[in-house]
Amino acid sequence: MRAVVVSEPGDPDVLTVAEVPEPVPGPGELLVAVGAAGVNRADLLQRAGHYAPPAGAPAWPGLEVAGEVLAVGPGTTAAEPSAGSPWQVGDRVAALLPGGGYAERVVVPVELALRVPDGLSTLEAASLPEALATVLSNLRVAHAVAGETVLVRGGSGGVGSVAVPLARALGLRVLATAGGPDRVERVRALGAHAVLDHRSDDLVARVLAETDGRGVDVVLDVLGAGALADNLAMLADDGRLVVIGLQRGRRAELDLGLLMAKRATVVGTMLRSRPAAQKAAIMADVRAHAWPLVAEGTVRPVVHATYSFAEAASAHRELESGAVLGKVLLVP
């Protein structure tokens, strides 16, 4: 089968289409014909040589796909206690992967698979598994509850554009950041109660104004070091900062006095490197509490652009440009 592989660590031009062995589904697994694969920042890091795939995962990138079931591995029914009726050839599926999504076919553990509802396209479905799992699991890490206020840093990105409607649907008051008036309006249309322009606003002052001086209960942050001081300043007492990305670096000074005074919590998480049992639990939570919101149309992804496998380098450049609103996808 064809896959987009990394010939050597480097810039986007190292992505090439090559023939690789077709996977074979084992017990509790599905063989899926890929209709579309999501492009994530983790893929950019892997391509550059900074994020090796976990043991046992394919060497090529790709953390989420959607497509059609081609074959069902032995013992699959017994291995999927929460997925409803048994999987069958021809079923539409979206899935979270440890890697290997940039291929014509993938093998998916059923615990990480989601049935694609009617009315959701393959492109839309491929945009969701990674973002939904990331957002929901980190709202759980933050112990966010309905009525609290969450700040989504990067509300126009692949994760942020899902975080905004999902957090609102779960009963949170949602503030978000975006760059420039057009992106601000588009993120507001996703359901944010207020959107701050990080290019022109004084973010700390605006957040405090939007919260009557109290600050936010939770910050979901994709920026990392460069945003640490502002994030801490914007937290309310007993607030929780969850770092889920490092777009602005990995090292920064932390004002421990302010952290202590606010009784604040700072936690960092990664999804890809979690043990299989934890990923299965996260996807069960997605299946139970987020996927129904997708099926009813309350949460919908934003597809920015699609590229063919042969255009994978262009897809990576697009994501690196910072101009993406929503998700970039690859199609075989």
Short mmCIF file of C-alpha atoms in Angstrom, two decimals:
data_model
loop_
_atom_site.label_atom_id
_atom_site.label_comp_id
_atom_site.label_asym_id
_atom_site.label_seq_id
_atom_site.Cartn_x
_atom_site.Cartn_y
_atom_site.Cartn_z
CA MET A 1 0.00 0.00 0.00
CA ARG A 2 0.99 3.65 -0.33
CA ALA A 3 2.00 5.76 2.66
CA VAL A 4 3.57 9.16 3.26
CA VAL A 5 6.91 8.44 4.91
CA VAL A 6 9.72 10.55 6.33
CA SER A 7 12.84 9.85 4.26
CA GLU A 8 15.01 11.53 6.90
CA PRO A 9 14.36 14.13 9.60
CA GLY A 10 14.03 17.60 8.12
CA ASP A 11 11.79 20.16 6.48
CA PRO A 12 8.50 19.28 4.74
CA ASP A 13 10.27 18.16 1.55
CA VAL A 14 11.44 14.98 3.31
CA LEU A 15 7.87 13.67 3.09
CA THR A 16 7.56 11.22 0.21
CA VAL A 17 5.03 8.64 -0.96
CA ALA A 18 6.37 5.09 -0.76
CA GLU A 19 5.16 1.48 -0.81
CA VAL A 20 4.98 -0.08 2.67
CA PRO A 21 3.64 -3.43 3.92
CA GLU A 22 -0.11 -3.58 4.45
CA PRO A 23 -1.07 -4.15 8.09
CA VAL A 24 -3.01 -7.22 9.21
CA PRO A 25 -5.67 -6.89 11.93
CA GLY A 26 -5.18 -9.00 15.02
CA PRO A 27 -7.61 -9.82 17.83
CA GLY A 28 -9.73 -6.80 18.72
CA GLU A 29 -8.58 -4.78 15.72
CA LEU A 30 -10.11 -3.35 12.54
CA LEU A 31 -8.47 -2.97 9.15
CA VAL A 32 -9.61 0.41 7.81
CA ALA A 33 -9.42 1.87 4.31
CA VAL A 34 -8.37 5.46 5.01
CA GLY A 35 -10.58 8.11 3.46
CA ALA A 36 -8.81 11.01 5.19
CA ALA A 37 -6.10 11.53 7.81
CA GLY A 38 -5.74 14.49 10.13
CA VAL A 39 -2.55 16.54 10.10
CA ASN A 40 -1.43 17.53 13.61
CA ARG A 41 1.47 19.47 15.09
CA ALA A 42 2.80 16.21 16.52
CA ASP A 43 3.29 15.10 12.90
CA LEU A 44 5.42 18.19 12.24
CA LEU A 45 7.58 17.34 15.25
CA GLN A 46 7.92 13.71 14.14
CA ARG A 47 8.92 14.78 10.63
CA ALA A 48 11.60 17.07 12.08
CA GLY A 49 13.01 14.25 14.23
CA HIS A 50 11.77 15.57 17.58
CA TYR A 51 8.93 13.15 18.38
CA ALA A 52 9.60 9.47 17.80
CA PRO A 53 6.56 7.17 17.43
CA PRO A 54 5.87 4.90 20.39
CA ALA A 55 7.05 1.30 20.34
CA GLY A 56 5.05 -0.85 17.95
CA ALA A 57 3.57 2.04 15.96
CA PRO A 58 4.29 2.46 12.23
CA ALA A 59 7.28 4.68 11.42
CA TRP A 60 5.27 7.14 9.32
CA PRO A 61 3.10 9.91 10.84
CA GLY A 62 -0.64 10.20 11.36
CA LEU A 63 -2.59 10.18 14.63
CA GLU A 64 -6.19 10.11 13.40
CA VAL A 65 -8.15 8.85 10.42
CA ALA A 66 -11.62 8.17 9.14
CA GLY A 67 -12.66 5.61 6.57
CA GLU A 68 -14.36 2.28 6.04
CA VAL A 69 -13.85 -1.08 7.74
CA LEU A 70 -12.27 -3.57 5.33
CA ALA A 71 -11.80 -6.48 7.74
CA VAL A 72 -12.53 -7.34 11.36
CA GLY A 73 -9.85 -9.13 13.36
CA PRO A 74 -10.62 -12.24 15.41
CA GLY A 75 -12.09 -11.69 18.85
CA THR A 76 -13.15 -8.15 18.06
CA THR A 77 -16.68 -8.40 19.44
CA ALA A 78 -15.40 -9.50 22.83
CA ALA A 79 -12.84 -6.70 22.83
CA GLU A 80 -15.32 -3.84 22.40
CA PRO A 81 -17.72 -3.83 25.35
CA SER A 82 -18.72 -0.17 24.92
CA ALA A 83 -19.00 0.20 21.14
CA GLY A 84 -22.53 -1.17 20.70
CA SER A 85 -23.26 -3.73 17.98
CA PRO A 86 -20.36 -5.72 16.51
CA TRP A 87 -18.25 -4.06 13.85
CA GLN A 88 -18.86 -5.21 10.29
CA VAL A 89 -17.12 -4.77 6.96
CA GLY A 90 -18.36 -1.55 5.38
CA ASP A 91 -18.97 0.31 8.64
CA ARG A 92 -17.80 3.93 8.66
CA VAL A 93 -15.22 4.57 11.36
CA ALA A 94 -13.07 7.33 12.83
CA ALA A 95 -10.14 6.44 15.02
CA LEU A 96 -7.30 7.64 17.20
CA LEU A 97 -3.93 6.08 16.35
CA PRO A 98 -0.45 5.91 17.90
CA GLY A 99 0.89 6.62 14.39
CA GLY A 100 0.67 5.46 10.79
CA GLY A 101 -2.41 7.37 9.68
CA TYR A 102 -0.73 8.76 6.54
CA ALA A 103 -1.45 5.53 4.65
CA GLU A 104 -4.06 3.90 2.46
CA ARG A 105 -4.90 1.41 5.19
CA VAL A 106 -4.46 1.25 8.96
CA VAL A 107 -5.10 -1.20 11.77
CA VAL A 108 -7.14 0.25 14.62
CA PRO A 109 -7.78 -1.20 18.10
CA VAL A 110 -11.55 -1.16 18.53
CA GLU A 111 -11.20 0.62 21.85
CA LEU A 112 -9.92 3.65 19.91
CA ALA A 113 -12.59 3.52 17.19
CA LEU A 114 -15.74 5.62 16.83
CA ARG A 115 -18.70 4.87 14.58
CA VAL A 116 -19.24 7.75 12.16
CA PRO A 117 -22.84 8.98 12.41
CA ASP A 118 -25.03 9.78 9.43
CA GLY A 119 -24.63 13.38 8.36
CA LEU A 120 -20.93 13.53 9.23
CA SER A 121 -18.60 13.38 6.23
CA THR A 122 -15.39 11.38 6.16
CA LEU A 123 -13.38 14.60 6.08
CA GLU A 124 -15.21 15.95 9.11
CA ALA A 125 -14.87 12.66 10.98
CA ALA A 126 -11.11 12.52 10.38
CA SER A 127 -10.79 15.98 11.94
CA LEU A 128 -12.13 14.94 15.34
CA PRO A 129 -10.57 11.98 17.22
CA GLU A 130 -7.32 13.65 18.30
CA ALA A 131 -8.93 16.99 19.18
CA LEU A 132 -11.89 15.50 21.05
CA ALA A 133 -9.65 13.14 23.03
CA THR A 134 -7.22 15.96 23.83
CA VAL A 135 -9.85 18.47 24.89
CA LEU A 136 -12.10 16.17 26.89
CA SER A 137 -9.25 14.41 28.69
CA ASN A 138 -7.69 17.71 29.69
CA LEU A 139 -10.95 19.19 30.90
CA ARG A 140 -11.12 16.07 33.08
CA VAL A 141 -7.53 16.62 34.24
CA ALA A 142 -8.51 20.18 35.16
CA HIS A 143 -11.61 18.95 37.03
CA ALA A 144 -13.62 21.51 35.05
CA VAL A 145 -17.30 21.62 35.98
CA ALA A 146 -20.31 23.35 34.46
CA GLY A 147 -20.48 27.01 35.41
CA GLU A 148 -16.73 27.53 35.51
CA THR A 149 -14.82 29.67 33.01
CA VAL A 150 -12.21 28.21 30.67
CA LEU A 151 -9.74 30.13 28.50
CA VAL A 152 -8.78 28.34 25.27
CA ARG A 153 -5.43 29.61 24.03
CA GLY A 154 -5.42 29.27 20.24
CA GLY A 155 -9.15 29.03 19.63
CA SER A 156 -8.72 28.89 15.85
CA GLY A 157 -6.41 25.85 15.76
CA GLY A 158 -7.25 22.22 15.20
CA VAL A 159 -7.67 21.61 18.93
CA GLY A 160 -9.01 25.04 19.85
CA SER A 161 -11.74 25.05 17.21
CA VAL A 162 -13.11 21.86 18.80
CA ALA A 163 -12.43 22.95 22.39
CA VAL A 164 -14.64 26.03 22.06
CA PRO A 165 -17.93 24.30 21.11
CA LEU A 166 -17.24 21.22 23.23
CA ALA A 167 -16.49 23.20 26.40
CA ARG A 168 -19.58 25.34 25.85
CA ALA A 169 -21.74 22.26 25.30
CA LEU A 170 -20.43 20.87 28.60
CA GLY A 171 -21.68 23.96 30.42
CA LEU A 172 -18.50 26.00 30.70
CA ARG A 173 -18.22 29.71 29.99
CA VAL A 174 -15.67 29.90 27.18
CA LEU A 175 -13.12 32.62 26.51
CA ALA A 176 -10.69 32.10 23.63
CA THR A 177 -7.79 33.80 21.88
CA ALA A 178 -7.28 34.29 18.15
CA GLY A 179 -5.13 36.46 15.90
CA GLY A 180 -6.76 39.25 13.90
CA PRO A 181 -10.34 40.50 13.53
CA ASP A 182 -11.44 37.87 11.02
CA ARG A 183 -10.25 34.95 13.12
CA VAL A 184 -11.74 36.53 16.22
CA GLU A 185 -15.16 36.62 14.57
CA ARG A 186 -14.88 33.08 13.27
CA VAL A 187 -13.96 31.74 16.71
CA ARG A 188 -16.83 33.69 18.24
CA ALA A 189 -19.11 31.96 15.74
CA LEU A 190 -17.95 28.60 17.12
CA GLY A 191 -19.64 29.48 20.40
CA ALA A 192 -17.08 31.38 22.49
CA HIS A 193 -18.64 33.83 24.92
CA ALA A 194 -15.73 36.22 24.30
CA VAL A 195 -12.72 36.14 21.98
CA LEU A 196 -9.52 38.08 22.63
CA ASP A 197 -7.22 39.21 19.83
CA HIS A 198 -3.73 38.20 20.93
CA ARG A 199 -2.25 40.53 18.31
CA SER A 200 -3.73 43.71 19.74
CA ASP A 201 -5.37 43.08 23.11
CA ASP A 202 -3.76 43.20 26.52
CA LEU A 203 -4.78 39.63 27.24
CA VAL A 204 -4.40 39.77 31.02
CA ALA A 205 -6.41 42.99 31.28
CA ARG A 206 -9.11 41.70 28.92
CA VAL A 207 -9.49 38.40 30.75
CA LEU A 208 -9.75 40.14 34.10
CA ALA A 209 -12.31 42.55 32.64
CA GLU A 210 -14.35 39.67 31.21
CA THR A 211 -14.35 37.92 34.59
CA ASP A 212 -14.98 40.96 36.85
CA GLY A 213 -11.38 40.82 38.04
CA ARG A 214 -11.58 37.21 39.18
CA GLY A 215 -9.70 35.42 36.40
CA VAL A 216 -10.49 32.08 34.77
CA ASP A 217 -10.83 28.73 36.45
CA VAL A 218 -9.06 26.76 33.70
CA VAL A 219 -6.58 27.61 30.93
CA LEU A 220 -6.07 25.12 28.10
CA ASP A 221 -2.72 26.22 26.68
CA VAL A 222 -1.01 25.13 23.45
CA LEU A 223 1.73 27.77 23.64
CA GLY A 224 3.91 26.66 26.52
CA ALA A 225 6.81 28.69 27.87
CA GLY A 226 6.07 31.97 26.11
CA ALA A 227 2.60 32.14 27.60
CA LEU A 228 3.35 30.90 31.12
CA ALA A 229 3.49 34.24 32.93
CA ASP A 230 0.29 35.57 31.36
CA ASN A 231 -1.52 32.30 31.92
CA LEU A 232 -0.70 32.33 35.61
CA ALA A 233 -1.70 36.00 35.89
CA MET A 234 -5.08 35.20 34.29
CA LEU A 235 -5.91 32.30 36.62
CA ALA A 236 -8.46 32.74 39.38
CA ASP A 237 -7.76 31.53 42.89
CA ASP A 238 -7.68 27.72 42.83
CA GLY A 239 -7.30 27.92 39.03
CA ARG A 240 -5.78 25.18 36.89
CA LEU A 241 -3.39 25.67 33.98
CA VAL A 242 -3.17 22.66 31.66
CA VAL A 243 -0.28 22.81 29.19
CA ILE A 244 -1.00 20.72 26.09
CA GLY A 245 1.43 22.26 23.58
CA LEU A 246 4.81 23.96 23.34
CA GLN A 247 4.47 26.25 20.32
CA ARG A 248 6.33 29.04 22.15
CA GLY A 249 8.98 26.97 23.84
CA ARG A 250 9.46 24.55 26.68
CA ARG A 251 11.42 26.49 29.34
CA ALA A 252 10.27 29.52 31.33
CA GLU A 253 10.49 30.99 34.83
CA LEU A 254 7.57 30.32 37.14
CA ASP A 255 6.59 32.76 39.89
CA LEU A 256 6.10 30.27 42.70
CA GLY A 257 4.94 33.00 45.07
CA LEU A 258 2.03 33.85 42.77
CA LEU A 259 1.33 30.15 42.23
CA MET A 260 1.10 29.62 45.98
CA ALA A 261 -0.91 32.78 46.62
CA LYS A 262 -3.51 31.65 44.10
CA ARG A 263 -3.40 28.01 45.24
CA ALA A 264 -3.07 27.33 41.53
CA THR A 265 -2.19 24.10 39.76
CA VAL A 266 0.00 23.69 36.67
CA VAL A 267 -0.15 20.34 34.89
CA GLY A 268 1.19 19.12 31.57
CA THR A 269 -0.16 16.24 29.51
CA MET A 270 0.52 14.31 26.31
CA LEU A 271 -1.97 12.02 24.61
CA ARG A 272 0.16 9.98 22.22
CA SER A 273 2.52 8.56 24.83
CA ARG A 274 -0.19 7.46 27.26
CA PRO A 275 -0.52 3.73 27.97
CA ALA A 276 -3.07 1.87 25.85
CA ALA A 277 -5.44 1.43 28.79
CA GLN A 278 -5.53 5.18 29.42
CA LYS A 279 -6.20 5.92 25.75
CA ALA A 280 -9.01 3.37 25.75
CA ALA A 281 -10.55 5.03 28.82
CA ILE A 282 -10.28 8.47 27.19
CA MET A 283 -11.94 7.26 24.01
CA ALA A 284 -14.70 5.58 26.04
CA ASP A 285 -15.31 8.98 27.63
CA VAL A 286 -15.33 10.61 24.18
CA ARG A 287 -17.75 7.95 22.91
CA ALA A 288 -20.10 8.50 25.84
CA HIS A 289 -19.98 12.26 26.33
CA ALA A 290 -18.56 14.03 23.25
CA TRP A 291 -19.51 11.87 20.26
CA PRO A 292 -23.27 12.29 20.89
CA LEU A 293 -22.73 16.07 20.66
CA VAL A 294 -21.09 15.50 17.28
CA ALA A 295 -23.93 13.27 16.11
CA GLU A 296 -26.56 15.87 17.00
CA GLY A 297 -24.56 18.69 15.37
CA THR A 298 -23.74 20.64 18.54
CA VAL A 299 -20.01 20.07 17.99
CA ARG A 300 -18.75 20.21 14.42
CA PRO A 301 -15.17 20.39 13.14
CA VAL A 302 -13.77 23.13 10.94
CA VAL A 303 -11.97 21.75 7.86
CA HIS A 304 -9.45 24.31 6.62
CA ALA A 305 -7.99 22.46 3.63
CA THR A 306 -7.38 19.03 2.13
CA TYR A 307 -4.28 17.78 0.30
CA SER A 308 -3.43 14.58 -1.52
CA PHE A 309 -0.69 12.28 -0.25
CA ALA A 310 1.57 13.66 -2.99
CA GLU A 311 0.99 17.15 -1.54
CA ALA A 312 1.88 16.21 2.04
CA ALA A 313 4.78 18.69 2.12
CA SER A 314 2.37 21.49 1.24
CA ALA A 315 -0.01 20.33 3.99
CA HIS A 316 2.78 20.55 6.56
CA ARG A 317 3.82 23.99 5.31
CA GLU A 318 0.22 25.14 5.57
CA LEU A 319 0.00 24.04 9.20
CA GLU A 320 3.37 25.59 10.02
CA SER A 321 2.30 28.92 8.50
CA GLY A 322 -0.02 29.76 11.38
CA ALA A 323 -2.77 30.68 8.90
CA VAL A 324 -4.86 27.53 9.45
CA LEU A 325 -8.30 27.84 11.01
CA GLY A 326 -9.42 24.38 12.00
CA LYS A 327 -7.96 21.22 10.53
CA VAL A 328 -5.73 20.30 7.58
CA LEU A 329 -6.35 16.83 6.11
CA LEU A 330 -4.59 14.38 3.80
CA VAL A 331 -6.53 12.16 1.41
CA PRO A 332 -5.04 9.12 -0.37
#
